[in-house]
mmCIF file of C-alpha atoms in Angstrom:
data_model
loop_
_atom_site.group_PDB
_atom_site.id
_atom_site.type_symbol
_atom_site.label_atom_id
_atom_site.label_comp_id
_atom_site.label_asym_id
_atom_site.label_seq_id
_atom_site.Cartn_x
_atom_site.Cartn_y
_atom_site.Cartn_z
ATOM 1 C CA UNK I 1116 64.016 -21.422 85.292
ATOM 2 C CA UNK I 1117 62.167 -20.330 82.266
ATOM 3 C CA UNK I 1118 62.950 -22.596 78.667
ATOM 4 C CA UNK I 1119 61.763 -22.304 75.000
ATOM 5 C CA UNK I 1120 60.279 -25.297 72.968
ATOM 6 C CA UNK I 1121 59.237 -24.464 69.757
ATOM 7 C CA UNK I 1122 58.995 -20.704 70.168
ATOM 8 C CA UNK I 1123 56.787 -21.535 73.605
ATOM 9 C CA UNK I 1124 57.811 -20.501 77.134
ATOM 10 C CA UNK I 1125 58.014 -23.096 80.181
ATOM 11 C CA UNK I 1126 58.778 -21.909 83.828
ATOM 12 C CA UNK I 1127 59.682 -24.825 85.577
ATOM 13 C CA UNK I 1128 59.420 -24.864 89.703
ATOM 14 C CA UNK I 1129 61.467 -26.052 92.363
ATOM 15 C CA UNK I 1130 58.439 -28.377 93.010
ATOM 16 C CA UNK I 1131 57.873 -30.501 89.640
ATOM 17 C CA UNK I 1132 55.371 -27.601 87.999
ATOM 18 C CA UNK I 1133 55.891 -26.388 84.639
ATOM 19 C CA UNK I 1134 53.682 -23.606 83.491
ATOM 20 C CA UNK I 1135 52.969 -23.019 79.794
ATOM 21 C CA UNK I 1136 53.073 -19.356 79.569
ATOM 22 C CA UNK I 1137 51.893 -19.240 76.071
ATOM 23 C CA UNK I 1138 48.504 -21.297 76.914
ATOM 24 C CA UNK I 1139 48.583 -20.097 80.680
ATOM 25 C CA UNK I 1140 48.531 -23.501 81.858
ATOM 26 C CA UNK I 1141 49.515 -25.338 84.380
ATOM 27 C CA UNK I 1142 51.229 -28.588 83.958
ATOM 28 C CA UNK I 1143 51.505 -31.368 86.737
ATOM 29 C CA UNK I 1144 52.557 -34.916 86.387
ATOM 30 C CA UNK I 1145 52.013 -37.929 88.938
ATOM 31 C CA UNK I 1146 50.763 -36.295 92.259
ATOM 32 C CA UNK I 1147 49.993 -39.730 93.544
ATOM 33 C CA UNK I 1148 47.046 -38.658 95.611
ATOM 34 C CA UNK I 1149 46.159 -41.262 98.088
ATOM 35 C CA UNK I 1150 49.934 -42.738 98.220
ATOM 36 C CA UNK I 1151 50.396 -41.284 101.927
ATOM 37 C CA UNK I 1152 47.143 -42.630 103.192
ATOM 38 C CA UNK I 1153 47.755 -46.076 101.682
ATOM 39 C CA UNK I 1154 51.243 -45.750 102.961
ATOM 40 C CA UNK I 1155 49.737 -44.982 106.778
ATOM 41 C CA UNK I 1156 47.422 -47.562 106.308
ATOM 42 C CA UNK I 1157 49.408 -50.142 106.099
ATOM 43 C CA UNK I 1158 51.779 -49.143 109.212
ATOM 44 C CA UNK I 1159 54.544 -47.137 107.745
ATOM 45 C CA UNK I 1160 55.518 -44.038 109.644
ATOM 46 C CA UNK I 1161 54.040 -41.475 107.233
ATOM 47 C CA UNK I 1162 53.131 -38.082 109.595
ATOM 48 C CA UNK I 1163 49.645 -37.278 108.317
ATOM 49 C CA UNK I 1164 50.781 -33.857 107.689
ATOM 50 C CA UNK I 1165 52.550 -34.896 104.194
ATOM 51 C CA UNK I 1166 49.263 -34.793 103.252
ATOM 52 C CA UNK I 1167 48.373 -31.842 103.265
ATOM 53 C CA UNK I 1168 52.062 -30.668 101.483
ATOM 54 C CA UNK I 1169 50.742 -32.015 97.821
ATOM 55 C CA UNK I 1170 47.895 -29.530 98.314
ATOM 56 C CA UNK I 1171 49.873 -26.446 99.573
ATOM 57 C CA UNK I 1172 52.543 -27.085 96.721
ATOM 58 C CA UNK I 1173 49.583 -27.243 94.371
ATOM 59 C CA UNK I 1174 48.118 -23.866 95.546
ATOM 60 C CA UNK I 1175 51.430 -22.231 95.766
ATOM 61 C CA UNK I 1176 51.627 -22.718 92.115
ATOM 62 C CA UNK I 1177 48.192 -21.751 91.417
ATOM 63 C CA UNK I 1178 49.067 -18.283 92.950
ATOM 64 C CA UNK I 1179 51.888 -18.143 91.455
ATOM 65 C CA UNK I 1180 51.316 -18.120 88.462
ATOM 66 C CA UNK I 1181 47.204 -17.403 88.044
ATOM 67 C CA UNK I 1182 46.283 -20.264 85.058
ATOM 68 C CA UNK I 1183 43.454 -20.443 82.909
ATOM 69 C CA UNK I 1184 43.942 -24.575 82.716
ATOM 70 C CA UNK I 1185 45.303 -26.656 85.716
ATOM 71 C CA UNK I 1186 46.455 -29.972 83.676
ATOM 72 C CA UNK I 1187 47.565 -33.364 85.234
ATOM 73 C CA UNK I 1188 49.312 -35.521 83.367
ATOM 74 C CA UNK I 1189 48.328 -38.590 84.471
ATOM 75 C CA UNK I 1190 48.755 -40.786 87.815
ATOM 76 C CA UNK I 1191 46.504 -37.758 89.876
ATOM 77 C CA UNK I 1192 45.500 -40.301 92.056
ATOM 78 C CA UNK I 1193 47.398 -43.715 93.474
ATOM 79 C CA UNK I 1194 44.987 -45.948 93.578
ATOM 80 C CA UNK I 1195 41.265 -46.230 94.871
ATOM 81 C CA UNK I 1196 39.394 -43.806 96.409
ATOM 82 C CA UNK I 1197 40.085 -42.795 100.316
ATOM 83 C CA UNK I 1198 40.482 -39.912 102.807
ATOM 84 C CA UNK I 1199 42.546 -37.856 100.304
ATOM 85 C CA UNK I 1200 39.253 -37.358 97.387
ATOM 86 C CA UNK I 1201 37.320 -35.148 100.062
ATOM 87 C CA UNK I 1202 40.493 -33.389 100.247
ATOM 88 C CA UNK I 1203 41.046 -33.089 96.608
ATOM 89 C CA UNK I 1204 37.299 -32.343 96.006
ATOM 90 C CA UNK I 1205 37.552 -29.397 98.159
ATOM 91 C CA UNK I 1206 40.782 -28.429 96.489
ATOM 92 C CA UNK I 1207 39.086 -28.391 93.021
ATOM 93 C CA UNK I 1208 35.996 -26.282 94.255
ATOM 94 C CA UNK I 1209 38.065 -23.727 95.426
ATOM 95 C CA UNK I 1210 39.730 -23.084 92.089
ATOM 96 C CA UNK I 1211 38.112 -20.592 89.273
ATOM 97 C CA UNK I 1212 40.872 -22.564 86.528
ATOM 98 C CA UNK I 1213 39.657 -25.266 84.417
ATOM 99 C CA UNK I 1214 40.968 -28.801 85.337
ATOM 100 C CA UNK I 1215 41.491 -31.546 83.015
ATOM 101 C CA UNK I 1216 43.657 -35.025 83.813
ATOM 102 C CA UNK I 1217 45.285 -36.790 81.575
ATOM 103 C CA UNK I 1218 44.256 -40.372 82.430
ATOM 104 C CA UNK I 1219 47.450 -42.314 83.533
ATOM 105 C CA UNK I 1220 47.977 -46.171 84.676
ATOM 106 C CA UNK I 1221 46.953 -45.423 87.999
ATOM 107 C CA UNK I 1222 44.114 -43.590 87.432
ATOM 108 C CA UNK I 1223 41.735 -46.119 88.506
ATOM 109 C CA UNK I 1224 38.950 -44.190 89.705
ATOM 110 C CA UNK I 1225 35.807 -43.544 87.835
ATOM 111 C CA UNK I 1226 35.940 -41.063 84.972
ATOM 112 C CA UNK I 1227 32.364 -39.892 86.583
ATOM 113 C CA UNK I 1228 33.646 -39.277 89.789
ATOM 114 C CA UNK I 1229 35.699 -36.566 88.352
ATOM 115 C CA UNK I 1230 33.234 -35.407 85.649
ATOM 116 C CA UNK I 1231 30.778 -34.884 88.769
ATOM 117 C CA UNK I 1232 33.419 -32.225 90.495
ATOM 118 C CA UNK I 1233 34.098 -30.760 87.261
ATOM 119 C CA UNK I 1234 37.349 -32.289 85.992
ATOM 120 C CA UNK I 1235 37.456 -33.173 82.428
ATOM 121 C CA UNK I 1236 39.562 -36.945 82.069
ATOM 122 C CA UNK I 1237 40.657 -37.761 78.736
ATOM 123 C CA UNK I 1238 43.436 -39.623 77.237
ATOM 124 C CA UNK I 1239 45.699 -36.824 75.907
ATOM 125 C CA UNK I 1240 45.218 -33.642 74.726
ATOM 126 C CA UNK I 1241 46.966 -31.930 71.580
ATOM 127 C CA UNK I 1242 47.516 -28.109 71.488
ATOM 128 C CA UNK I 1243 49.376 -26.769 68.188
ATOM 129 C CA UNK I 1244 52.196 -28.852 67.994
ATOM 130 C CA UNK I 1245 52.261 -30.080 71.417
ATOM 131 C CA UNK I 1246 50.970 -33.520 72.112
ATOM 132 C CA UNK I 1247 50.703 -34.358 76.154
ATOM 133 C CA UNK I 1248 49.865 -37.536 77.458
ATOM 134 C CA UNK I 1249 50.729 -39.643 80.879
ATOM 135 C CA UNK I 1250 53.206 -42.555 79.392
ATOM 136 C CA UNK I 1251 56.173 -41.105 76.956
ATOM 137 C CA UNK I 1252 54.972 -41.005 73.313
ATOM 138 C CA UNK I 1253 57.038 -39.811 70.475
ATOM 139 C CA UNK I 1254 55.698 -39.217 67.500
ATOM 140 C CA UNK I 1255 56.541 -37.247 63.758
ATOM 141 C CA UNK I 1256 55.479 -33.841 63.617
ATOM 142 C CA UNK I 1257 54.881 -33.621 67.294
ATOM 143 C CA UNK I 1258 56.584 -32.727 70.980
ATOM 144 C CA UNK I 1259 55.325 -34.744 73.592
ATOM 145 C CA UNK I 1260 55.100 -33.771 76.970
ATOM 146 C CA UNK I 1261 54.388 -36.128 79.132
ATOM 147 C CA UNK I 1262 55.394 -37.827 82.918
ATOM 148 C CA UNK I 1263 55.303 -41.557 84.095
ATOM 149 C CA UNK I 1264 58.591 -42.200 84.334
ATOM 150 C CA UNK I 1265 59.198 -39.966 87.791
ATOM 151 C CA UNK I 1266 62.654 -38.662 85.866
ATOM 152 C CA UNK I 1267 65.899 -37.955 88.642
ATOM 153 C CA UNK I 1268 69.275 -37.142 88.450
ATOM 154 C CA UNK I 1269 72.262 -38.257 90.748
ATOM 155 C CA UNK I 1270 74.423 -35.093 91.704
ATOM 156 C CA UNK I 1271 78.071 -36.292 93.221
ATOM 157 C CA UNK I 1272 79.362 -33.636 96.012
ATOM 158 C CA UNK I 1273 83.226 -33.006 96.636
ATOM 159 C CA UNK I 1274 82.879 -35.504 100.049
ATOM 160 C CA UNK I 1275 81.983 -38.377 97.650
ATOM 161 C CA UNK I 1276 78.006 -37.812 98.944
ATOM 162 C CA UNK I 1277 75.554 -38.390 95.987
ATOM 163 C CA UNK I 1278 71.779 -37.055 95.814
ATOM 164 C CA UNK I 1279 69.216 -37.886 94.008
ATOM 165 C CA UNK I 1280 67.116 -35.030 92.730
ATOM 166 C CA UNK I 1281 64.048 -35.221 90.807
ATOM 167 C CA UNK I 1282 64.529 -33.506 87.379
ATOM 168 C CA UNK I 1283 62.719 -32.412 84.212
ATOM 169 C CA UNK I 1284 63.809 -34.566 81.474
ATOM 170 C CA UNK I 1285 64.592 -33.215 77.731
ATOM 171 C CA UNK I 1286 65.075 -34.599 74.524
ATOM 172 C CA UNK I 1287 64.689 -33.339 71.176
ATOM 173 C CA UNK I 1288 60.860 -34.080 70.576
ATOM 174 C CA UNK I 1289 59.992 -34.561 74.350
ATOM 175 C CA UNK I 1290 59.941 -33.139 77.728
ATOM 176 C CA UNK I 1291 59.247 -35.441 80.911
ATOM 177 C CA UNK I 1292 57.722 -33.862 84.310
ATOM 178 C CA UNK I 1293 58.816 -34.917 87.258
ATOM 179 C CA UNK I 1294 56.706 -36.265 89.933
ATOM 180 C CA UNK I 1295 55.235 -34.045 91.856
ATOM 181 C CA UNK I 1296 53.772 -35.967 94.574
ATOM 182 C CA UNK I 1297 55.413 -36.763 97.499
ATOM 183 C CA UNK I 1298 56.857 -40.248 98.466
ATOM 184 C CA UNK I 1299 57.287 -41.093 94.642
ATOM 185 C CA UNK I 1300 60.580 -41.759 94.163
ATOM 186 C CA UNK I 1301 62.613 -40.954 91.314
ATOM 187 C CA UNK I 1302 64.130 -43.407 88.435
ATOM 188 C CA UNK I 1303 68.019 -42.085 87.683
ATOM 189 C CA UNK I 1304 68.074 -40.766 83.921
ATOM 190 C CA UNK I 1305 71.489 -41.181 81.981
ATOM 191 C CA UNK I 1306 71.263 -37.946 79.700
ATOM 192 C CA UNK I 1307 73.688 -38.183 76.188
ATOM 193 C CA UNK I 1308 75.050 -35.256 74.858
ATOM 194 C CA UNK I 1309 72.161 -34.356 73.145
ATOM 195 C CA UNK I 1310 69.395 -34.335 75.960
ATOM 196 C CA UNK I 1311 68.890 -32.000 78.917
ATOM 197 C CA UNK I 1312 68.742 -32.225 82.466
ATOM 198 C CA UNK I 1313 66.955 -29.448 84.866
ATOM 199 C CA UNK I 1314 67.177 -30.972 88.778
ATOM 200 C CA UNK I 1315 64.536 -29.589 90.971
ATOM 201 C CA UNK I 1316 66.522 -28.030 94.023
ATOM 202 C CA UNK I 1317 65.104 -27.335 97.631
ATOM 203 C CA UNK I 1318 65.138 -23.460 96.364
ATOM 204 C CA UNK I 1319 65.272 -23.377 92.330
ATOM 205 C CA UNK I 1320 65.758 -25.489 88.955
ATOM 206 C CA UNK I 1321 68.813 -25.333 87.550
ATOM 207 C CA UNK I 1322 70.317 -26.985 84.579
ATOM 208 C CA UNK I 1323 73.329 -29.904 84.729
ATOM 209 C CA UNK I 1324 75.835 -28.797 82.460
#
């Protein structure tokens, strides 16, 4: 699914990822490192294979679509640090892009933690007209693209089943990522007539009439 905001191009993944074809960069909101391990931690049933899912999404976009910039849009990590930093340290030295997060609530961890691996953390970041941050932030003269709120959609079948899909979320001046982590839940969005809706399916994006 490929859109256009403000004469820009966004491919948008099955997964949560939006790349920004016009600043070949990738954009990822609320991966939630850490979540699983806090999750297993504390005696839920988590196999410790999810894991390793957040990181083979991440580097199935990465090859997908070869960016210059890998951005995260806040949330990166759950909490503390555990297990999952030597993962993500490893992840980040295998990659030639550069890496930048977008400091969200959760991002509790040490600014010079990152800076040591070579991830640049800073509050938002403002390219042309575009203005991306972690929490939803209109403002004049400016889109916002952001994530935080972990944006879904309920889908009603013909059997009177419902699901719940994560979505990207669309408004006139904003666009809100889905969370790409897993185990993150979604929070149900109630478009109006004006705002768009593009659910995240197990095999493509496609847009809710």
């Amino acid at each position: 699914m490929t859109i256009n905001i403000l004469h820009n191009h966004f491919h948008f993944t099955r997964h949560g990822v939006a790349y920004w074809e016009d600043q070949k960069a990738l954009l990822i909101a609320d991966v939630h490192l850490g979540k699983i391990s806090h999750f297993r931690k504390y005696g839920s049933a988590v196999p410790q294979s999810a894991i390793q899912k957040n990181f083979d999404r991440l580097d199935e976009a990465v090859k997908e679509f070869q960016p210059q910039k890998i951005i995260f849009l806040g949330d990166l990590f759950h909490s503390a640090l555990n297990m999952e930093w030597n993962l993500f340290e490893s992840w980040v030295k295998s990659q030639s892009a550069e890496i930048i997060l977008i400091t969200g609530n959760h991002d509790i961890i040490s600014p010079l933690r990152f800076e040591e691996i070579g991830v640049e953390v800073i509050p938002e970041l403002h390219m042309g007209r575009f203005r991306l941050t972690h929490h939803p932030e209109e403002k004049e003269g400016t889109f916002n693209i952001c994530g935080h709120i972990h944006p879904g959609y309920r889908l009603s079948g013909m059997g009177k089943q419902h699901f719940k899909l994560k979505c990207f979320f669309q408004s006139q001046n904003q666009l809100i990522l889905p969370a790409f982590g897993e185990f993150t839940g979604v929070y149900v969005m109630n478009p109006n007539e004006n705002e768009k809706v593009y659910v995240c399916t197990n095999t493509k994006v496609i847009q809710v009439a």
